[in-house]
Every structure is written in C-alpha cells, then in structure tokens.
PDB file of C-alpha atoms and ligand atoms in Angstrom:
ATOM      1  CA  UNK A1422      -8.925   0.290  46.511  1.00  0.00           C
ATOM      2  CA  UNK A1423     -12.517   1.549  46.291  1.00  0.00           C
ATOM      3  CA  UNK A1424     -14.620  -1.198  47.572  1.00  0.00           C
ATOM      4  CA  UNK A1425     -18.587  -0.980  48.103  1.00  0.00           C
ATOM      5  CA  UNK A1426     -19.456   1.909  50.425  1.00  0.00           C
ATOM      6  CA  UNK A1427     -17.058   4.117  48.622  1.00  0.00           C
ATOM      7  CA  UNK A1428     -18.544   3.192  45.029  1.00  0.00           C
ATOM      8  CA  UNK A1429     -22.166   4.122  47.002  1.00  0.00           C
ATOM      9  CA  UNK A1430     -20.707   7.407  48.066  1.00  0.00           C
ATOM     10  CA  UNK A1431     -19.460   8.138  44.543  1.00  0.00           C
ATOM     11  CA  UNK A1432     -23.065   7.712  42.839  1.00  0.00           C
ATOM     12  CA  UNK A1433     -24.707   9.647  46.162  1.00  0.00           C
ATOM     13  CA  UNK A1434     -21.710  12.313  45.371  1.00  0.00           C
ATOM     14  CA  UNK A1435     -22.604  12.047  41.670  1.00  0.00           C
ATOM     15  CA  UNK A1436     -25.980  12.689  41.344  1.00  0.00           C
ATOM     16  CA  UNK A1437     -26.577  16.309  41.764  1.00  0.00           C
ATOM     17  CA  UNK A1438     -24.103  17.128  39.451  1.00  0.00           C
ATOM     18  CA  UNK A1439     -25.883  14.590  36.454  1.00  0.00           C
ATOM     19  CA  UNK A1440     -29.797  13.597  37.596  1.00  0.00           C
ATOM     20  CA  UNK A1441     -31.759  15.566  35.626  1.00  0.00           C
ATOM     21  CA  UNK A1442     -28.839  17.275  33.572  1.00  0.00           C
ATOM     22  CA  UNK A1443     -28.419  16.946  29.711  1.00  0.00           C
ATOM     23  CA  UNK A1444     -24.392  16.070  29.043  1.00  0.00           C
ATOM     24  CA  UNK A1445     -23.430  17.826  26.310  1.00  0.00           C
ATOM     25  CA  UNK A1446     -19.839  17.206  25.877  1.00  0.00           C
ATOM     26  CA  UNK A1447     -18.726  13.526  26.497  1.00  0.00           C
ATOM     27  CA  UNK A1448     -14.998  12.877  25.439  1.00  0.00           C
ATOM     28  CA  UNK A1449     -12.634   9.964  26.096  1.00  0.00           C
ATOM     29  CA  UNK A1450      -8.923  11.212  25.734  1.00  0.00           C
ATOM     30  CA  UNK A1451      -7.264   7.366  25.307  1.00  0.00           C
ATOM     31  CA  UNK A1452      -8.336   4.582  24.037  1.00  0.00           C
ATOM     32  CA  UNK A1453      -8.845   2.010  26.931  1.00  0.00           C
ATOM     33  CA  UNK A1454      -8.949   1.541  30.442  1.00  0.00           C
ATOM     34  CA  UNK A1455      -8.883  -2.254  31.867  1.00  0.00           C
ATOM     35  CA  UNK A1456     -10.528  -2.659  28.106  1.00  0.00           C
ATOM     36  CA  UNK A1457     -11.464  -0.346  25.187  1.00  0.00           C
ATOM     37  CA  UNK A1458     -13.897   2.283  26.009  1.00  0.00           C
ATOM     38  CA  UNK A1459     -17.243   1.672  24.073  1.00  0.00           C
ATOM     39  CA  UNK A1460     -16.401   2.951  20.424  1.00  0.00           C
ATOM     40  CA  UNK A1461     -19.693   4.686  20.431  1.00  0.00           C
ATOM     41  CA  UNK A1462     -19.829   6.238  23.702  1.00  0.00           C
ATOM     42  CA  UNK A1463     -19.745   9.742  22.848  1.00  0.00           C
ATOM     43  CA  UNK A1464     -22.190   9.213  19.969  1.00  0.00           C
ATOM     44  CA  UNK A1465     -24.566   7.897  22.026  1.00  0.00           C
ATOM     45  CA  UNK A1466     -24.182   9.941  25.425  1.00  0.00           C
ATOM     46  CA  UNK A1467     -23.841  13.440  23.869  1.00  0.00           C
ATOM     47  CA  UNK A1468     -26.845  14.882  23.792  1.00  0.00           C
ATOM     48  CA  UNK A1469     -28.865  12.506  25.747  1.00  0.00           C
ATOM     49  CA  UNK A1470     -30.075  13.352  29.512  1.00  0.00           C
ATOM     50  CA  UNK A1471     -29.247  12.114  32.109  1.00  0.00           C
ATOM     51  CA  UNK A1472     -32.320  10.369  34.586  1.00  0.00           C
ATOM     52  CA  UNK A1473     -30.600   8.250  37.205  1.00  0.00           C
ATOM     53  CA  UNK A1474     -27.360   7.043  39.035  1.00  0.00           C
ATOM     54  CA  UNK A1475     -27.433   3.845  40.714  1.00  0.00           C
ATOM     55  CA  UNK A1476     -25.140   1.374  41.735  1.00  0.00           C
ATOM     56  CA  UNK A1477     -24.937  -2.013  41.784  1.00  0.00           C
ATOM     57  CA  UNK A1478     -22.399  -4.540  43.889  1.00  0.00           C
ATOM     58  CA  UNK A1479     -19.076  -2.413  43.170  1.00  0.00           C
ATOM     59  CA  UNK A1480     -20.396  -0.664  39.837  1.00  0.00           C
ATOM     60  CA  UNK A1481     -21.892   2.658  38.952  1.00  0.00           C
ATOM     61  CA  UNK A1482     -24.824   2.926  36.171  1.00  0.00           C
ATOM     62  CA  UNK A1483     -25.368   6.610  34.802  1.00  0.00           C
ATOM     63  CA  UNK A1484     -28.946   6.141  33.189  1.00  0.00           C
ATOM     64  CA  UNK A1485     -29.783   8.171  30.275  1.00  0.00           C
ATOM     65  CA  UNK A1486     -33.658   8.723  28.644  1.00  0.00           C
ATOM     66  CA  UNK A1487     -32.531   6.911  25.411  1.00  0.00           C
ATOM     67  CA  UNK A1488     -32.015   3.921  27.756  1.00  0.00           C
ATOM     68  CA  UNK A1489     -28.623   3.829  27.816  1.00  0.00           C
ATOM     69  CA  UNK A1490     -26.872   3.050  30.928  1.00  0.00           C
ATOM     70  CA  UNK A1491     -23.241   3.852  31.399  1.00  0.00           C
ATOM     71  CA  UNK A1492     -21.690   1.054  33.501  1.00  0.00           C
ATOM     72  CA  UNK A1493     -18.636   2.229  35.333  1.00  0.00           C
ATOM     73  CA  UNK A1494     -16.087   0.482  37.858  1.00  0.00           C
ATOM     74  CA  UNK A1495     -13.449   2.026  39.506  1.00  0.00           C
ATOM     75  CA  UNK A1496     -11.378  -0.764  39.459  1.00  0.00           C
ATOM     76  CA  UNK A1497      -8.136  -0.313  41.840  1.00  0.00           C
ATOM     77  CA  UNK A1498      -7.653   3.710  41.787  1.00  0.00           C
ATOM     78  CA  UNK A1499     -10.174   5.393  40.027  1.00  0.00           C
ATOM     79  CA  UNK A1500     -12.274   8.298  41.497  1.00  0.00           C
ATOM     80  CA  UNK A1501     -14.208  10.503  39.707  1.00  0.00           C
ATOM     81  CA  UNK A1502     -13.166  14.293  39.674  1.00  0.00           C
ATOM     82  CA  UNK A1503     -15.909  16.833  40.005  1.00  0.00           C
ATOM     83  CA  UNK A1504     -13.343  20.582  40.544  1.00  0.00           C
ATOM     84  CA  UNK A1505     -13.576  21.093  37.210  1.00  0.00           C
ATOM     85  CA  UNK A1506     -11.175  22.865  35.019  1.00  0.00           C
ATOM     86  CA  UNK A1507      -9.417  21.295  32.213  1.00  0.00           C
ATOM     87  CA  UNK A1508      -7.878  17.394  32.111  1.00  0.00           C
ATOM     88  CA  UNK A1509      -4.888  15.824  33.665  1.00  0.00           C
ATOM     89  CA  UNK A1510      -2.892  13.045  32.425  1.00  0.00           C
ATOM     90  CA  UNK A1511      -4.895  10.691  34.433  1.00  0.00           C
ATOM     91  CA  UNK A1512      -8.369  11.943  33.733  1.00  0.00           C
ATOM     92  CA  UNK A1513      -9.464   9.742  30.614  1.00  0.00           C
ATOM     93  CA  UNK A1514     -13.107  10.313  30.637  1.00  0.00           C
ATOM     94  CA  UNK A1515     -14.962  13.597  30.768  1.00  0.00           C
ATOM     95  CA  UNK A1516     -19.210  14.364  30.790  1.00  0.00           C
ATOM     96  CA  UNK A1517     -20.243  18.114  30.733  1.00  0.00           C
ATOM     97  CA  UNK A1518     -23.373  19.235  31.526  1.00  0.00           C
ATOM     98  CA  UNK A1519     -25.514  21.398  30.342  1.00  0.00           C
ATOM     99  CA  UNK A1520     -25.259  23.050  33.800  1.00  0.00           C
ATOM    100  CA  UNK A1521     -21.147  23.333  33.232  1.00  0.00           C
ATOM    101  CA  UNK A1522     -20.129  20.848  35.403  1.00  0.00           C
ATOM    102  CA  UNK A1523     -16.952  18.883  33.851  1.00  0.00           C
ATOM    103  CA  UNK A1524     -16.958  15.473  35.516  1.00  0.00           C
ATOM    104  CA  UNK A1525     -13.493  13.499  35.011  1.00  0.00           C
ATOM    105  CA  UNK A1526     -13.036  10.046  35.235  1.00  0.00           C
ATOM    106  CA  UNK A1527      -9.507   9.805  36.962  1.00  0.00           C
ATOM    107  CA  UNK A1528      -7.883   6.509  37.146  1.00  0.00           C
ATOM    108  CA  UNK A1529      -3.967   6.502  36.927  1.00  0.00           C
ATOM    109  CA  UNK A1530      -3.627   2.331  37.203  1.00  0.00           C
ATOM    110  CA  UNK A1531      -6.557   2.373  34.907  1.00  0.00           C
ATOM    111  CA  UNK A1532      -8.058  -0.966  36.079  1.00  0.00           C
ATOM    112  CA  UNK A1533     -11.201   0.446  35.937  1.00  0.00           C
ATOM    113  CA  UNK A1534     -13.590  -0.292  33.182  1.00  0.00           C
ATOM    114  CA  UNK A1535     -16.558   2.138  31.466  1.00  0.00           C
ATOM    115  CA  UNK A1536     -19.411  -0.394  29.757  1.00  0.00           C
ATOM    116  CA  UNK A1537     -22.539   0.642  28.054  1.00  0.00           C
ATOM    117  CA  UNK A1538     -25.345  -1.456  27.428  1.00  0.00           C
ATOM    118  CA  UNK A1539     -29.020  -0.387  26.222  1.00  0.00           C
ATOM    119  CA  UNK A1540     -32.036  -1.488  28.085  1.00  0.00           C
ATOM    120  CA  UNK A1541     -32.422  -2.996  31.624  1.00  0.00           C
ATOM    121  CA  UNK A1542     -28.141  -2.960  32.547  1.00  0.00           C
ATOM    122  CA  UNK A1543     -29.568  -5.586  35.461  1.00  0.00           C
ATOM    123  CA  UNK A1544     -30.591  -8.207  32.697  1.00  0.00           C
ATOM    124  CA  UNK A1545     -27.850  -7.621  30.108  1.00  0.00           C
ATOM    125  CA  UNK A1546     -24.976  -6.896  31.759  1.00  0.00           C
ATOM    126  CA  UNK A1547     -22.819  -9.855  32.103  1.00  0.00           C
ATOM    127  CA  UNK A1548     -21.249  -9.006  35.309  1.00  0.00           C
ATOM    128  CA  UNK A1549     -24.591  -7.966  37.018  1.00  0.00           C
ATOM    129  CA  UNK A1550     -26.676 -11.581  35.617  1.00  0.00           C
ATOM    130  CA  UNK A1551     -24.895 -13.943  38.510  1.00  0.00           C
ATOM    131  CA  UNK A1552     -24.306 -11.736  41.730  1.00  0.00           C
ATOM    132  CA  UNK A1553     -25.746 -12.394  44.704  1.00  0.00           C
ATOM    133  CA  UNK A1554     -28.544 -10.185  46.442  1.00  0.00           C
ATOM    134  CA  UNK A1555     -26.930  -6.466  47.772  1.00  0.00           C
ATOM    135  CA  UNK A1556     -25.194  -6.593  50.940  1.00  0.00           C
ATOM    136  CA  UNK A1557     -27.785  -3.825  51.787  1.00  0.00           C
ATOM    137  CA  UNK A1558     -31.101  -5.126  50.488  1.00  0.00           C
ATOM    138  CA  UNK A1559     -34.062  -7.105  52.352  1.00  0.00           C
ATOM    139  CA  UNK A1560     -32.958  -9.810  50.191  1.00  0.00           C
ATOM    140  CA  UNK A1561     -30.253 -10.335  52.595  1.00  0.00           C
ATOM    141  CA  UNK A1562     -30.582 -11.332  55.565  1.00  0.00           C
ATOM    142  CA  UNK A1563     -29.436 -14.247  57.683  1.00  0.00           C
ATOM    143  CA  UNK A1564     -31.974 -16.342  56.437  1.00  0.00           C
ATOM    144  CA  UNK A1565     -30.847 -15.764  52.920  1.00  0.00           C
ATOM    145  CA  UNK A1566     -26.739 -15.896  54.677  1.00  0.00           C
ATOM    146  CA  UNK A1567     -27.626 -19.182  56.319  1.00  0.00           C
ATOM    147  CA  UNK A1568     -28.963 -20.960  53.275  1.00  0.00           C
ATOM    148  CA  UNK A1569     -26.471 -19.616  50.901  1.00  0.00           C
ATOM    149  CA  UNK A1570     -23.563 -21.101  53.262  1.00  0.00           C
ATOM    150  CA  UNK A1571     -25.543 -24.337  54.344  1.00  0.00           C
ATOM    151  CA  UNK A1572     -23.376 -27.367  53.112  1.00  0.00           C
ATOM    152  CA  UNK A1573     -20.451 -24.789  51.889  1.00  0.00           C
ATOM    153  CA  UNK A1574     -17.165 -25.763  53.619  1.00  0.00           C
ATOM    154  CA  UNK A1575     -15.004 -22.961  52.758  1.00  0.00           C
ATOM    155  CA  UNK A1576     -13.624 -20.413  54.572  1.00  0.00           C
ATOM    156  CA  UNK A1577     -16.296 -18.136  55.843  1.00  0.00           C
ATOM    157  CA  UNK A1578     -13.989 -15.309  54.717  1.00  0.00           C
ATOM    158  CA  UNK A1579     -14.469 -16.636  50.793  1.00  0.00           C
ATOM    159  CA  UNK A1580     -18.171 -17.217  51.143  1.00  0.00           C
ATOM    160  CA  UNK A1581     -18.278 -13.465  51.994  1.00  0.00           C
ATOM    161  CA  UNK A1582     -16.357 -12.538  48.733  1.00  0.00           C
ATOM    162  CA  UNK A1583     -17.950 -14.361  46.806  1.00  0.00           C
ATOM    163  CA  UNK A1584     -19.548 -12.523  44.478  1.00  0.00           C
ATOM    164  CA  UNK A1585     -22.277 -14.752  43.741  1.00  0.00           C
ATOM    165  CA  UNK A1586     -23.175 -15.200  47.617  1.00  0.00           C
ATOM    166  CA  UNK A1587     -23.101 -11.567  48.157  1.00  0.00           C
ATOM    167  CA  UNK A1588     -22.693  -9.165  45.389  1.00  0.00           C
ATOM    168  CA  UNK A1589     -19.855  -6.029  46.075  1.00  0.00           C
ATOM    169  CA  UNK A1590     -17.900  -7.183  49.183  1.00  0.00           C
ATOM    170  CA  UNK A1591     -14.074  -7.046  49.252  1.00  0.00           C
ATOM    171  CA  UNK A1592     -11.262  -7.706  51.462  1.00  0.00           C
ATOM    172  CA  UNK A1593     -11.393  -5.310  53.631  1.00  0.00           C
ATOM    173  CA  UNK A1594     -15.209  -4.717  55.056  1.00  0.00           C
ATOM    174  CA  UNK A1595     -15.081  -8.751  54.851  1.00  0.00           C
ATOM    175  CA  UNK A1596     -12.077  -8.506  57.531  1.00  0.00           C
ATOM    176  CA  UNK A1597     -14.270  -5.954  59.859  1.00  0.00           C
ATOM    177  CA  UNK A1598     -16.799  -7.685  59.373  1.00  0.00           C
ATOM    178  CA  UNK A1599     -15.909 -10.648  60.784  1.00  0.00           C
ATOM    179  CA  UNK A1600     -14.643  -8.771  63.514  1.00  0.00           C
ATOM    180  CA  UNK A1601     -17.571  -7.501  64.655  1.00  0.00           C
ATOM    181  CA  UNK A1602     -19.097 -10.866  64.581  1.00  0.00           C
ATOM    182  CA  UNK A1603     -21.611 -10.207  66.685  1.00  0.00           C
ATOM    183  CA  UNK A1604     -23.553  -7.848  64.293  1.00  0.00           C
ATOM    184  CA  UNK A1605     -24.635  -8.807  61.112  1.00  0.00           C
ATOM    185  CA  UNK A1606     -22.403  -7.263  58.115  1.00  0.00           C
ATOM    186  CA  UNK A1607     -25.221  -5.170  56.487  1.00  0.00           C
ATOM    187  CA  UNK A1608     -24.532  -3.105  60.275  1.00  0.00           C
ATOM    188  CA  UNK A1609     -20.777  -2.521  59.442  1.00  0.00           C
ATOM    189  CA  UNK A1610     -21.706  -1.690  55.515  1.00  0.00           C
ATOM    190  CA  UNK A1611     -24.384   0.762  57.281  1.00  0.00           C
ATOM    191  CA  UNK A1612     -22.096   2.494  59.173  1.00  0.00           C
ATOM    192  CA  UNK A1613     -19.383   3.000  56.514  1.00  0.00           C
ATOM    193  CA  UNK A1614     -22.143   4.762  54.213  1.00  0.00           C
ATOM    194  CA  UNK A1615     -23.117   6.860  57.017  1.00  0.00           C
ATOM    195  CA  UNK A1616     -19.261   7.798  57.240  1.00  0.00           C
ATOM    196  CA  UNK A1617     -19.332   8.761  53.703  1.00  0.00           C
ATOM    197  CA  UNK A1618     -21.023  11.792  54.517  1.00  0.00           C
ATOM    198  CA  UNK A1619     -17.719  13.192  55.658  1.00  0.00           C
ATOM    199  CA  UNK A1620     -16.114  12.273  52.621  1.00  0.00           C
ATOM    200  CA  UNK A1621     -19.226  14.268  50.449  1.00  0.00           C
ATOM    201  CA  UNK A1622     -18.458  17.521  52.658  1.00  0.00           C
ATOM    202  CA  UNK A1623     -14.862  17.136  50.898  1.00  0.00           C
ATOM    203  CA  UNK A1624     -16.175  16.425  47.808  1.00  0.00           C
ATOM    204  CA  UNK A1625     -15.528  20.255  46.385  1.00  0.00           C
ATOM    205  CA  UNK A1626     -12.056  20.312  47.373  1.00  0.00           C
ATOM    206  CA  UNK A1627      -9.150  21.075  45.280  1.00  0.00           C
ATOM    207  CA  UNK A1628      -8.246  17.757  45.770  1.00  0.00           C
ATOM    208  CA  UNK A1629     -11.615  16.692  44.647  1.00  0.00           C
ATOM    209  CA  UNK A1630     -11.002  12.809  46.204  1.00  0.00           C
ATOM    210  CA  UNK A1631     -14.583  11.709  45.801  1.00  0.00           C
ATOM    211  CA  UNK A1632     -15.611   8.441  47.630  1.00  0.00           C
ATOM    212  CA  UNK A1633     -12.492   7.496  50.233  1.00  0.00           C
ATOM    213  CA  UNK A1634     -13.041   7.342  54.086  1.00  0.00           C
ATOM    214  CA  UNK A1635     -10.450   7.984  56.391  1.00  0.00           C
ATOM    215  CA  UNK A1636      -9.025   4.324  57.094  1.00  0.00           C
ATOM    216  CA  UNK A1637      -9.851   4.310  60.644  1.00  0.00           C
ATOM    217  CA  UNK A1638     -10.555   0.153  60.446  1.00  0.00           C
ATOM    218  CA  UNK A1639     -10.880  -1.604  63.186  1.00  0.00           C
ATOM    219  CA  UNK A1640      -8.526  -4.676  62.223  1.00  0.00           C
ATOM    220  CA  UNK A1641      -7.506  -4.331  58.823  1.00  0.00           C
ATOM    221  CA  UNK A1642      -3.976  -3.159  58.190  1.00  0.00           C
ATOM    222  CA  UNK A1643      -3.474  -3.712  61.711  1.00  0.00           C
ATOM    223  CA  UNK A1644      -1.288  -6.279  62.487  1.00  0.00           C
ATOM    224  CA  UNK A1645       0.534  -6.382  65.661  1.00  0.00           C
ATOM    225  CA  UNK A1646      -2.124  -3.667  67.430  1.00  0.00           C
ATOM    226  CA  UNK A1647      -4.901  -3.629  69.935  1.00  0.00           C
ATOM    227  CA  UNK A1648      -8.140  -4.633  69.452  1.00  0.00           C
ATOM    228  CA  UNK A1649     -10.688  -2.935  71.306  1.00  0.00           C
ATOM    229  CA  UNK A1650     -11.105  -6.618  73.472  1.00  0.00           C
ATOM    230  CA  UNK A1651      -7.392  -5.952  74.255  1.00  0.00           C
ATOM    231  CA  UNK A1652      -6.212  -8.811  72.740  1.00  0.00           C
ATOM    232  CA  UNK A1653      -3.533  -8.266  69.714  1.00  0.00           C
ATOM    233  CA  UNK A1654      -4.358  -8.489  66.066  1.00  0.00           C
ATOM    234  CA  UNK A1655      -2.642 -10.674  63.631  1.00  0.00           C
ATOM    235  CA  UNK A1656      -2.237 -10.856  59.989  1.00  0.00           C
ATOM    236  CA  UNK A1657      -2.460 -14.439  58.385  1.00  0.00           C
ATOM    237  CA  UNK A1658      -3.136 -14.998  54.607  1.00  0.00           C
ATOM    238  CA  UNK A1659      -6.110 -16.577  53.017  1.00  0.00           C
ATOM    239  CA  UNK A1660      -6.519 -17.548  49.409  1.00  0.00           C
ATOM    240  CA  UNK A1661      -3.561 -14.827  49.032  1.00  0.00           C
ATOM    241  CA  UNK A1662      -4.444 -12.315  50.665  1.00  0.00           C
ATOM    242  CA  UNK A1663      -4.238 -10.909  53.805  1.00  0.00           C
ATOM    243  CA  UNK A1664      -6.954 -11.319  56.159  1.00  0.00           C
ATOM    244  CA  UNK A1665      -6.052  -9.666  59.969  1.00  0.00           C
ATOM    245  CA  UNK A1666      -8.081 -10.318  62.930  1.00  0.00           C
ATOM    246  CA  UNK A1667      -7.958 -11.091  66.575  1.00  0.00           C
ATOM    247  CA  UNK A1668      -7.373 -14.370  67.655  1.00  0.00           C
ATOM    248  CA  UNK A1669      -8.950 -13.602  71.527  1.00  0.00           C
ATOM    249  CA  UNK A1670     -12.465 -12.292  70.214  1.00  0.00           C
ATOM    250  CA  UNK A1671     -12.841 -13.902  67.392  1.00  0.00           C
ATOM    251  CA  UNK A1672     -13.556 -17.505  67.342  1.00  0.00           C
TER     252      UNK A1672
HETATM  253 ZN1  LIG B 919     -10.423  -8.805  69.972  1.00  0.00          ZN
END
C-alpha cells in the first residue's frame, strides 16, 4: 500500500512530465474509483495548464492556472503509469500533454479516489481542513509531538496514525519508526524519500511502477527475524493491525 514517502516520490516523479505542460486530452474510461470521478473533470482539465504538483499527508494535488486542483489518492494499489502507449484494463484515468506524454492512473482495487476542488485545495478540501502539521515540516517537531500527546493515553502507535496528530503516516513507517526510537520520525521519513531516488531511476521502465521502494524494512513484516540489536522481532496486533517490533530494544 502506498503510504507517504511513496505518494512524495510519485508527485517528485510527476512533475516533469505535467509542470508547465498544457493537458490536452483528459479522459476517464469508468465511472468511479473508491467514488465517482468528478462529472466535470475533463471539461474543466482539458485545455487548462498545468502549474504545480504538490502533495499533501498521503494525497497528490495537480494545480492548474484556472485554479483547479486535481486531488488524487492512491488509495491501496494505485500508481500512476508514465510508459505511455494506449490503456489497460486497470488504467481508468488518462492526462496528455501537450508534450505527448500519456499519464495513466492505474489502480486495479480502485480504492483510490480523484477529487477536484477550485481555489486554495488546503482550505476546501474536506480531508485536508483537520490534519495535523506534515511529518516533514518545521511545524513538527518534538515540541509540537510532545504537546500533541501530553495528557493522551493511547497507544503511542495510534497517536502516530492519527491523522489529526500527524497528517500522512501509516502502519508501516509508524512500525520503523518506533523502532528506531532513538531518532525522531521526520529522520526515518527522510531517509525513505532519499530512497525514492532509486525508485525515479526506474520510473521509465516497461513496468513503469512509479513510487514503490524495495521493502527492505527494518521490522515490519518481520516477525520471527533479527533485529539489528540481535534480539528477535515479534508481531502483536494493535487496534487490528499488525504492529512488529523488538521486544529487547524497544521499551
Ligand atoms: Zn532490537
């Protein structure tokens, strides 16, 4: 599931191919994904041109200069496509460019979701009105981490997902995070972005699998194996899900 770093690599990975570019075929080829696709989507989006990607918690925004702002999530398997050529049965989104780049929006569980809103996405958006500061931002620090928690008796595990807290962090980088307790989480969110850059050197492939790391985690999915401390990671469950960590380091 694409959690935060690879929804940053997929903007970083997107914007060369749109910044700057005016799309001049946008097509939908079903109706939905998690929910309808905007029913004027194309209308609005054909045409325009395109002035900024950003993201924000585990969302992309493709700006346009009409001030619309395309508000994608890639929900459990999306990824967007960027080879080209003509679509698949799970590519339900397309934007060409006026370069002749065909972008497709690729999602066969189609949880994902494609929202668009006009005028600042970061005041209208629902979604985007309660988060909590970016994992990555000044505004988050342990300062801010402290006084968020302070009087919170849950789990730290869900304070760190939730979403108000801090906005964009899921199950897993929560689990290695903890793990590396010792540093503060914006250093293990840092270092999977900088390991995105070997995902972007695949990102022409025939395979085209934009915004996926190599799962090299340090805990997660790792029951029953070292951990670098040489003490033996287990897998309990939390809320539902599975959290894995080692009981020697991590107190
Ligand atoms: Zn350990």
């Amino acid at each position: 599931m694409p959690e935060l770093p690879e929804v940053e690599t997929t903007v970083r990975g997107l914007a060369p191919f749109l910044e700057g570019q005016r799309l001049v075929t946008v097509s939908t080829f079903r109706p939905d994904l998690r929910r309808p696709f905007p029913a004027d989507l194309a209308q609005r989006l054909t045409g325009a041109t395109v002035t900024h990607l950003a993201r924000r918690a585990k969302y992309g925004i493709v700006s346009t200069d009409r001030d619309d702002h395309m508000i994608f999530h890639l929900g459990m398997s999306g990824r967007w496509r960027t080879e080209g050529g003509e679509a698949g049965k799970h590519d339900h989104l397309l934007l060409e460019t006026g370069a002749g780049h065909r972008l497709f929006l690729h999602d066969p569980r189609r949880f994902g979701s494609v929202d668009l809103v006009n005028g600042d996405p970061l005041a209208i958006f629902p979604a985007f009105v309660t988060l909590g500061p970016e994992p990555l931002s000044d505004d988050f620090d342990a300062a801010y981490l402290a006084s968020a928690l302070a009087g919170r008796r849950a789990p730290i595990k869900a304070m760190l997902l939730d979403q108000t807290i801090v906005a964009g962090l899921g199950n897993i980088y929560v689990c290695e995070a903890l793990n590396m307790a010792r540093i503060a989480p914006t250093r293990v969110l840092a270092a999977a972005i900088a390991a995105g850059g070997s995902t972007l050197r695949d990102f022409l492939s025939p395979e085209g699998d934009l915004g996926y790391f190599a799962k090299d985690w340090r805990v997660y999915g790792r029951e029953g194996e070292r951990c670098e401390c040489g003490g033996t990671i287990v897998r309990i469950v939390q809320s539902g899900r599975s959290t894995f960590y080692c009981p020697k380091c991590q107190r």
